[in-house]
PDB file of C-alpha atoms in Angstrom:
ATOM      1  CA  GLU A   2      91.361 101.314  84.002  1.00 72.00           C
ATOM      2  CA  ALA A   3      95.323 101.621  85.064  1.00 79.00           C
ATOM      3  CA  ALA A   4      95.093 105.262  84.819  1.00 77.00           C
ATOM      4  CA  VAL A   5      92.337 105.524  87.036  1.00 76.00           C
ATOM      5  CA  ALA A   6      93.102 102.963  89.819  1.00 82.00           C
ATOM      6  CA  ALA A   7      96.229 105.409  90.295  1.00 86.00           C
ATOM      7  CA  GLY A   8      94.204 108.381  90.737  1.00 86.00           C
ATOM      8  CA  ALA A   9      93.745 109.953  87.197  1.00 86.00           C
ATOM      9  CA  THR A  10      90.170 112.374  86.462  1.00 90.00           C
ATOM     10  CA  ALA A  11      91.455 112.616  82.937  1.00 91.00           C
ATOM     11  CA  VAL A  12      92.624 110.513  80.065  1.00 92.00           C
ATOM     12  CA  VAL A  13      94.269 111.437  76.502  1.00 94.00           C
ATOM     13  CA  VAL A  14      92.575 108.494  73.589  1.00 94.00           C
ATOM     14  CA  ALA A  15      93.163 108.160  70.224  1.00 95.00           C
ATOM     15  CA  ALA A  16      90.598 108.928  68.178  1.00 95.00           C
ATOM     16  CA  SER A  17      90.557 106.010  66.792  1.00 95.00           C
ATOM     17  CA  GLU A  18      90.675 103.960  70.403  1.00 95.00           C
ATOM     18  CA  LEU A  19      86.397 105.235  70.804  1.00 93.00           C
ATOM     19  CA  GLU A  20      85.470 101.901  72.404  1.00 93.00           C
ATOM     20  CA  VAL A  21      88.693 103.060  75.391  1.00 91.00           C
ATOM     21  CA  GLY A  22      87.098 107.265  75.296  1.00 91.00           C
ATOM     22  CA  GLU A  23      83.659 105.917  76.398  1.00 91.00           C
ATOM     23  CA  ALA A  24      84.788 103.137  78.431  1.00 89.00           C
ATOM     24  CA  ALA A  25      86.783 105.507  80.221  1.00 88.00           C
ATOM     25  CA  THR A  26      84.203 108.677  80.312  1.00 89.00           C
ATOM     26  CA  LYS A  27      81.573 105.655  82.142  1.00 89.00           C
ATOM     27  CA  SER A  28      83.997 104.933  84.816  1.00 86.00           C
ATOM     28  CA  GLY A  29      84.163 108.573  85.662  1.00 88.00           C
ATOM     29  CA  VAL A  30      87.019 110.434  83.924  1.00 90.00           C
ATOM     30  CA  GLU A  31      87.118 112.747  81.213  1.00 93.00           C
ATOM     31  CA  VAL A  32      88.346 112.366  78.166  1.00 95.00           C
ATOM     32  CA  ILE A  33      90.364 114.610  75.432  1.00 95.00           C
ATOM     33  CA  TRP A  34      90.482 113.356  72.488  1.00 96.00           C
ATOM     34  CA  ASN A  35      93.854 113.380  70.730  1.00 96.00           C
ATOM     35  CA  VAL A  36      92.797 113.888  66.764  1.00 96.00           C
ATOM     36  CA  GLN A  37      95.262 113.964  64.218  1.00 95.00           C
ATOM     37  CA  SER A  38      92.716 115.672  61.694  1.00 95.00           C
ATOM     38  CA  ALA A  39      89.270 118.026  61.313  1.00 95.00           C
ATOM     39  CA  LYS A  40      87.083 115.239  60.112  1.00 96.00           C
ATOM     40  CA  GLU A  41      88.192 113.172  63.849  1.00 96.00           C
ATOM     41  CA  VAL A  42      86.563 116.297  65.815  1.00 96.00           C
ATOM     42  CA  GLU A  43      83.555 116.130  63.497  1.00 96.00           C
ATOM     43  CA  GLU A  44      83.554 112.214  63.850  1.00 95.00           C
ATOM     44  CA  LEU A  45      84.063 112.196  67.975  1.00 95.00           C
ATOM     45  CA  VAL A  46      81.041 114.830  68.054  1.00 95.00           C
ATOM     46  CA  GLU A  47      78.643 113.608  65.580  1.00 94.00           C
ATOM     47  CA  ALA A  48      79.310 110.461  68.218  1.00 92.00           C
ATOM     48  CA  GLY A  49      78.431 112.653  71.089  1.00 90.00           C
ATOM     49  CA  VAL A  50      81.832 111.791  72.729  1.00 89.00           C
ATOM     50  CA  GLY A  51      83.834 115.353  71.273  1.00 84.00           C
ATOM     51  CA  MET A  52      83.902 117.875  74.196  1.00 92.00           C
ATOM     52  CA  ALA A  53      87.939 118.329  74.393  1.00 95.00           C
ATOM     53  CA  PHE A  54      90.255 117.834  71.740  1.00 96.00           C
ATOM     54  CA  LEU A  55      94.659 117.550  71.947  1.00 96.00           C
ATOM     55  CA  ILE A  56      95.741 118.939  68.547  1.00 95.00           C
ATOM     56  CA  GLY A  57      99.574 118.833  67.835  1.00 91.00           C
ATOM     57  CA  GLU A  58     101.481 121.388  65.309  1.00 82.00           C
ATOM     58  CA  GLU A  59     100.618 119.637  62.508  1.00 80.00           C
ATOM     59  CA  ASP A  60      97.508 121.451  60.457  1.00 77.00           C
ATOM     60  CA  SER A  61      96.373 123.002  63.750  1.00 85.00           C
ATOM     61  CA  GLU A  62      94.376 125.760  62.024  1.00 89.00           C
ATOM     62  CA  SER A  63      92.259 123.550  60.180  1.00 91.00           C
ATOM     63  CA  ILE A  64      90.972 121.499  63.564  1.00 94.00           C
ATOM     64  CA  ARG A  65      90.723 124.058  65.337  1.00 93.00           C
ATOM     65  CA  ALA A  66      88.104 125.290  62.910  1.00 94.00           C
ATOM     66  CA  ALA A  67      86.570 122.327  63.240  1.00 95.00           C
ATOM     67  CA  VAL A  68      86.195 122.425  67.022  1.00 95.00           C
ATOM     68  CA  PRO A  69      82.506 123.855  68.449  1.00 95.00           C
ATOM     69  CA  LYS A  70      82.687 126.708  70.540  1.00 92.00           C
ATOM     70  CA  ASP A  71      81.774 124.785  73.889  1.00 93.00           C
ATOM     71  CA  ALA A  72      84.716 122.210  73.710  1.00 94.00           C
ATOM     72  CA  LEU A  73      87.904 122.521  74.640  1.00 94.00           C
ATOM     73  CA  ALA A  74      90.778 122.803  72.202  1.00 94.00           C
ATOM     74  CA  VAL A  75      94.651 122.036  74.047  1.00 95.00           C
ATOM     75  CA  LEU A  76      97.406 122.729  71.762  1.00 94.00           C
ATOM     76  CA  ALA A  77     100.257 120.963  72.084  1.00 94.00           C
ATOM     77  CA  VAL A  78     104.082 122.370  71.295  1.00 94.00           C
ATOM     78  CA  ASP A  79     107.060 120.388  71.163  1.00 93.00           C
ATOM     79  CA  ALA A  80     109.417 121.240  74.258  1.00 93.00           C
ATOM     80  CA  MET A  81     112.814 122.974  74.591  1.00 92.00           C
ATOM     81  CA  GLN A  82     113.161 123.388  70.730  1.00 90.00           C
ATOM     82  CA  ALA A  83     115.592 124.798  68.838  1.00 87.00           C
ATOM     83  CA  SER A  84     116.341 128.410  69.500  1.00 87.00           C
ATOM     84  CA  GLN A  85     113.324 128.421  72.121  1.00 88.00           C
ATOM     85  CA  ALA A  86     110.558 128.383  68.760  1.00 91.00           C
ATOM     86  CA  GLU A  87     108.218 126.919  71.314  1.00 93.00           C
ATOM     87  CA  VAL A  88     108.007 130.181  73.359  1.00 92.00           C
ATOM     88  CA  ALA A  89     107.462 132.068  69.775  1.00 92.00           C
ATOM     89  CA  LYS A  90     104.832 129.547  69.363  1.00 92.00           C
ATOM     90  CA  CYS A  91     102.841 129.274  71.874  1.00 92.00           C
ATOM     91  CA  ARG A  92     102.876 133.215  72.116  1.00 91.00           C
ATOM     92  CA  GLU A  93     101.127 132.935  68.427  1.00 91.00           C
ATOM     93  CA  LEU A  94      98.433 130.166  69.887  1.00 90.00           C
ATOM     94  CA  VAL A  95      97.617 132.713  72.729  1.00 89.00           C
ATOM     95  CA  ALA A  96      97.319 135.973  70.142  1.00 89.00           C
ATOM     96  CA  SER A  97      95.156 133.673  67.747  1.00 88.00           C
ATOM     97  CA  ASP A  98      92.895 132.829  70.654  1.00 86.00           C
ATOM     98  CA  CYS A  99      94.270 129.736  71.697  1.00 88.00           C
ATOM     99  CA  LYS A 100      93.120 129.180  75.759  1.00 88.00           C
ATOM    100  CA  THR A 101      94.907 125.943  76.841  1.00 93.00           C
ATOM    101  CA  LEU A 102      98.729 124.832  75.768  1.00 93.00           C
ATOM    102  CA  LEU A 103     100.593 121.558  76.460  1.00 93.00           C
ATOM    103  CA  VAL A 104     104.392 122.245  75.918  1.00 93.00           C
ATOM    104  CA  LYS A 105     104.718 117.900  75.182  1.00 92.00           C
ATOM    105  CA  GLN A 106     108.031 116.939  76.789  1.00 91.00           C
ATOM    106  CA  ALA A 107     109.141 119.677  79.779  1.00 90.00           C
ATOM    107  CA  LEU A 108     109.176 116.969  81.723  1.00 89.00           C
ATOM    108  CA  VAL A 109     110.943 114.249  81.367  1.00 91.00           C
ATOM    109  CA  GLY A 110     112.592 113.306  84.543  1.00 91.00           C
ATOM    110  CA  ASP A 111     115.891 114.277  83.867  1.00 90.00           C
ATOM    111  CA  GLU A 112     117.614 117.602  85.502  1.00 90.00           C
ATOM    112  CA  GLU A 113     116.707 119.795  83.441  1.00 90.00           C
ATOM    113  CA  ASP A 114     112.966 119.750  84.363  1.00 91.00           C
ATOM    114  CA  MET A 115     112.925 121.820  87.009  1.00 92.00           C
ATOM    115  CA  GLN A 116     114.619 124.613  85.373  1.00 92.00           C
ATOM    116  CA  TYR A 117     112.952 124.262  81.636  1.00 92.00           C
ATOM    117  CA  SER A 118     109.045 123.958  83.734  1.00 92.00           C
ATOM    118  CA  ARG A 119     109.882 127.036  85.462  1.00 92.00           C
ATOM    119  CA  PHE A 120     111.668 129.325  82.401  1.00 92.00           C
ATOM    120  CA  ILE A 121     108.621 128.221  80.468  1.00 92.00           C
ATOM    121  CA  LEU A 122     106.090 128.986  82.627  1.00 91.00           C
ATOM    122  CA  ASP A 123     107.840 132.193  83.722  1.00 91.00           C
ATOM    123  CA  THR A 124     108.614 133.094  80.178  1.00 89.00           C
ATOM    124  CA  LEU A 125     105.066 132.432  79.055  1.00 89.00           C
ATOM    125  CA  THR A 126     102.932 134.580  81.623  1.00 87.00           C
ATOM    126  CA  ASN A 127     106.116 137.033  82.028  1.00 82.00           C
ATOM    127  CA  LYS A 128     103.866 140.859  81.103  1.00 74.00           C
ATOM    128  CA  ALA A 129     107.034 142.053  80.986  1.00 67.00           C
ATOM    129  CA  SER A 130     108.612 143.578  77.650  1.00 57.00           C
ATOM    130  CA  ASN A 131     110.094 140.552  75.027  1.00 54.00           C
ATOM    131  CA  ALA A 132     111.970 142.601  73.356  1.00 55.00           C
ATOM    132  CA  PHE A 133     113.659 144.584  75.875  1.00 51.00           C
ATOM    133  CA  ARG A 134     114.501 145.201  79.412  1.00 51.00           C
ATOM    134  CA  ILE A 135     115.785 148.206  81.000  1.00 53.00           C
ATOM    135  CA  THR A 136     117.774 147.609  84.661  1.00 53.00           C
ATOM    136  CA  GLY A 137     120.020 149.520  86.739  1.00 54.00           C
ATOM    137  CA  MET A 138     117.822 152.529  86.563  1.00 55.00           C
ATOM    138  CA  THR A 139     119.189 153.721  90.750  1.00 55.00           C
ATOM    139  CA  GLY A 140     121.424 157.024  89.172  1.00 55.00           C
ATOM    140  CA  ALA A 141     119.148 159.384  91.333  1.00 56.00           C
ATOM    141  CA  ALA A 142     119.862 157.093  94.979  1.00 56.00           C
ATOM    142  CA  ASN A 143     123.111 156.171  93.875  1.00 56.00           C
ATOM    143  CA  GLY A 144     124.731 157.806  91.200  1.00 57.00           C
ATOM    144  CA  HIS A 145     125.248 155.181  89.037  1.00 55.00           C
ATOM    145  CA  PHE A 146     123.946 156.301  85.465  1.00 54.00           C
ATOM    146  CA  GLY A 147     124.357 154.565  82.600  1.00 52.00           C
ATOM    147  CA  THR A 148     124.565 151.782  84.099  1.00 51.00           C
ATOM    148  CA  GLY A 149     121.586 149.927  82.355  1.00 50.00           C
ATOM    149  CA  ASP A 150     121.023 147.067  80.157  1.00 47.00           C
ATOM    150  CA  PHE A 151     119.593 148.270  77.025  1.00 46.00           C
ATOM    151  CA  GLY A 152     118.046 146.380  73.957  1.00 42.00           C
ATOM    152  CA  LYS A 153     118.616 143.473  75.299  1.00 39.00           C
ATOM    153  CA  LYS A 154     116.446 140.682  74.829  1.00 48.00           C
ATOM    154  CA  VAL A 155     115.155 139.144  77.587  1.00 43.00           C
ATOM    155  CA  GLU A 156     114.617 135.883  76.025  1.00 50.00           C
ATOM    156  CA  ASP A 157     118.384 135.126  75.506  1.00 65.00           C
ATOM    157  CA  VAL A 158     118.220 131.863  74.216  1.00 75.00           C
ATOM    158  CA  ILE A 159     119.431 128.484  76.299  1.00 81.00           C
ATOM    159  CA  GLU A 160     120.289 125.640  74.530  1.00 81.00           C
ATOM    160  CA  TRP A 161     119.322 123.091  76.973  1.00 85.00           C
ATOM    161  CA  LYS A 162     121.576 119.878  77.284  1.00 86.00           C
ATOM    162  CA  ARG A 163     118.668 117.172  77.045  1.00 85.00           C
ATOM    163  CA  ILE A 164     118.910 118.712  73.204  1.00 82.00           C
ATOM    164  CA  GLY A 165     122.742 118.705  72.992  1.00 80.00           C
ATOM    165  CA  GLY A 166     123.432 122.216  74.351  1.00 75.00           C
ATOM    166  CA  ALA A 167     125.391 122.970  77.165  1.00 74.00           C
ATOM    167  CA  GLY A 168     122.214 123.977  79.728  1.00 72.00           C
ATOM    168  CA  LEU A 169     122.306 127.031  81.903  1.00 70.00           C
ATOM    169  CA  GLY A 170     124.565 125.409  84.949  1.00 55.00           C
ATOM    170  CA  PRO A 171     123.120 124.379  88.459  1.00 51.00           C
ATOM    171  CA  ASP A 172     119.534 126.394  89.109  1.00 49.00           C
ATOM    172  CA  VAL A 173     119.729 128.699  92.236  1.00 46.00           C
ATOM    173  CA  ALA A 174     119.152 126.587  95.324  1.00 45.00           C
ATOM    174  CA  ALA A 175     121.564 124.388  93.685  1.00 43.00           C
ATOM    175  CA  THR A 176     124.455 126.813  93.874  1.00 41.00           C
ATOM    176  CA  ALA A 177     122.802 127.991  97.665  1.00 43.00           C
ATOM    177  CA  ALA A 178     123.542 124.669  98.990  1.00 42.00           C
ATOM    178  CA  VAL A 179     126.574 124.194  97.598  1.00 43.00           C
ATOM    179  CA  VAL A 180     127.601 127.620  98.839  1.00 43.00           C
ATOM    180  CA  GLY A 181     125.922 127.214 102.023  1.00 42.00           C
ATOM    181  CA  LYS A 182     127.977 123.849 102.959  1.00 43.00           C
ATOM    182  CA  SER A 183     131.312 125.921 101.323  1.00 44.00           C
ATOM    183  CA  ASN A 184     131.116 128.887 104.325  1.00 43.00           C
ATOM    184  CA  MET A 185     129.439 126.866 106.968  1.00 43.00           C
ATOM    185  CA  ARG A 186     132.613 124.146 106.326  1.00 46.00           C
ATOM    186  CA  ALA A 187     135.375 127.464 106.780  1.00 45.00           C
ATOM    187  CA  TRP A 188     133.627 129.006 109.111  1.00 45.00           C
ATOM    188  CA  ALA A 189     133.800 125.804 111.508  1.00 45.00           C
ATOM    189  CA  ALA A 190     137.375 125.072 111.120  1.00 46.00           C
ATOM    190  CA  LYS A 191     138.236 128.627 112.644  1.00 43.00           C
TER     191      LYS A 191
END
């Protein structure tokens, strides 16, 4: 009820909370069932309430197999895994015909929320090669041949502060604001 009052159009409900899910449906809210096993999927489908399922990383293959073809399967992957394993996992899921992903704990209210959300969205939606990039290929125009960046992986590993790493540092907007302010002070002092 609180979610509906706050404007929610969908809620995630544990499969064991059938009454809560039915009440949410009656109040006009879509229900995404958080399932832990293929048996829970089958029980919800048999009860006539299962059309959207949130599936964790554990045993996801067998659970996905139980989801009806016309239902929605949302696969959850934890954010900020060591060595950016979430990127590989998400790409693996998409390659296996997963249509909807949820990156859990991507936004938690800290200073890395925006940087991480940009990183994960850009990384997962970028169509460029993830094996290498070639930059600086302007030799014909400016004579700077051989200054490219060959063989370097696009996804250099980022150790996020939230999980004990150094982080990315300030984002571009924050850096630009600081530089702009410093330049403005220097100009005004003249």
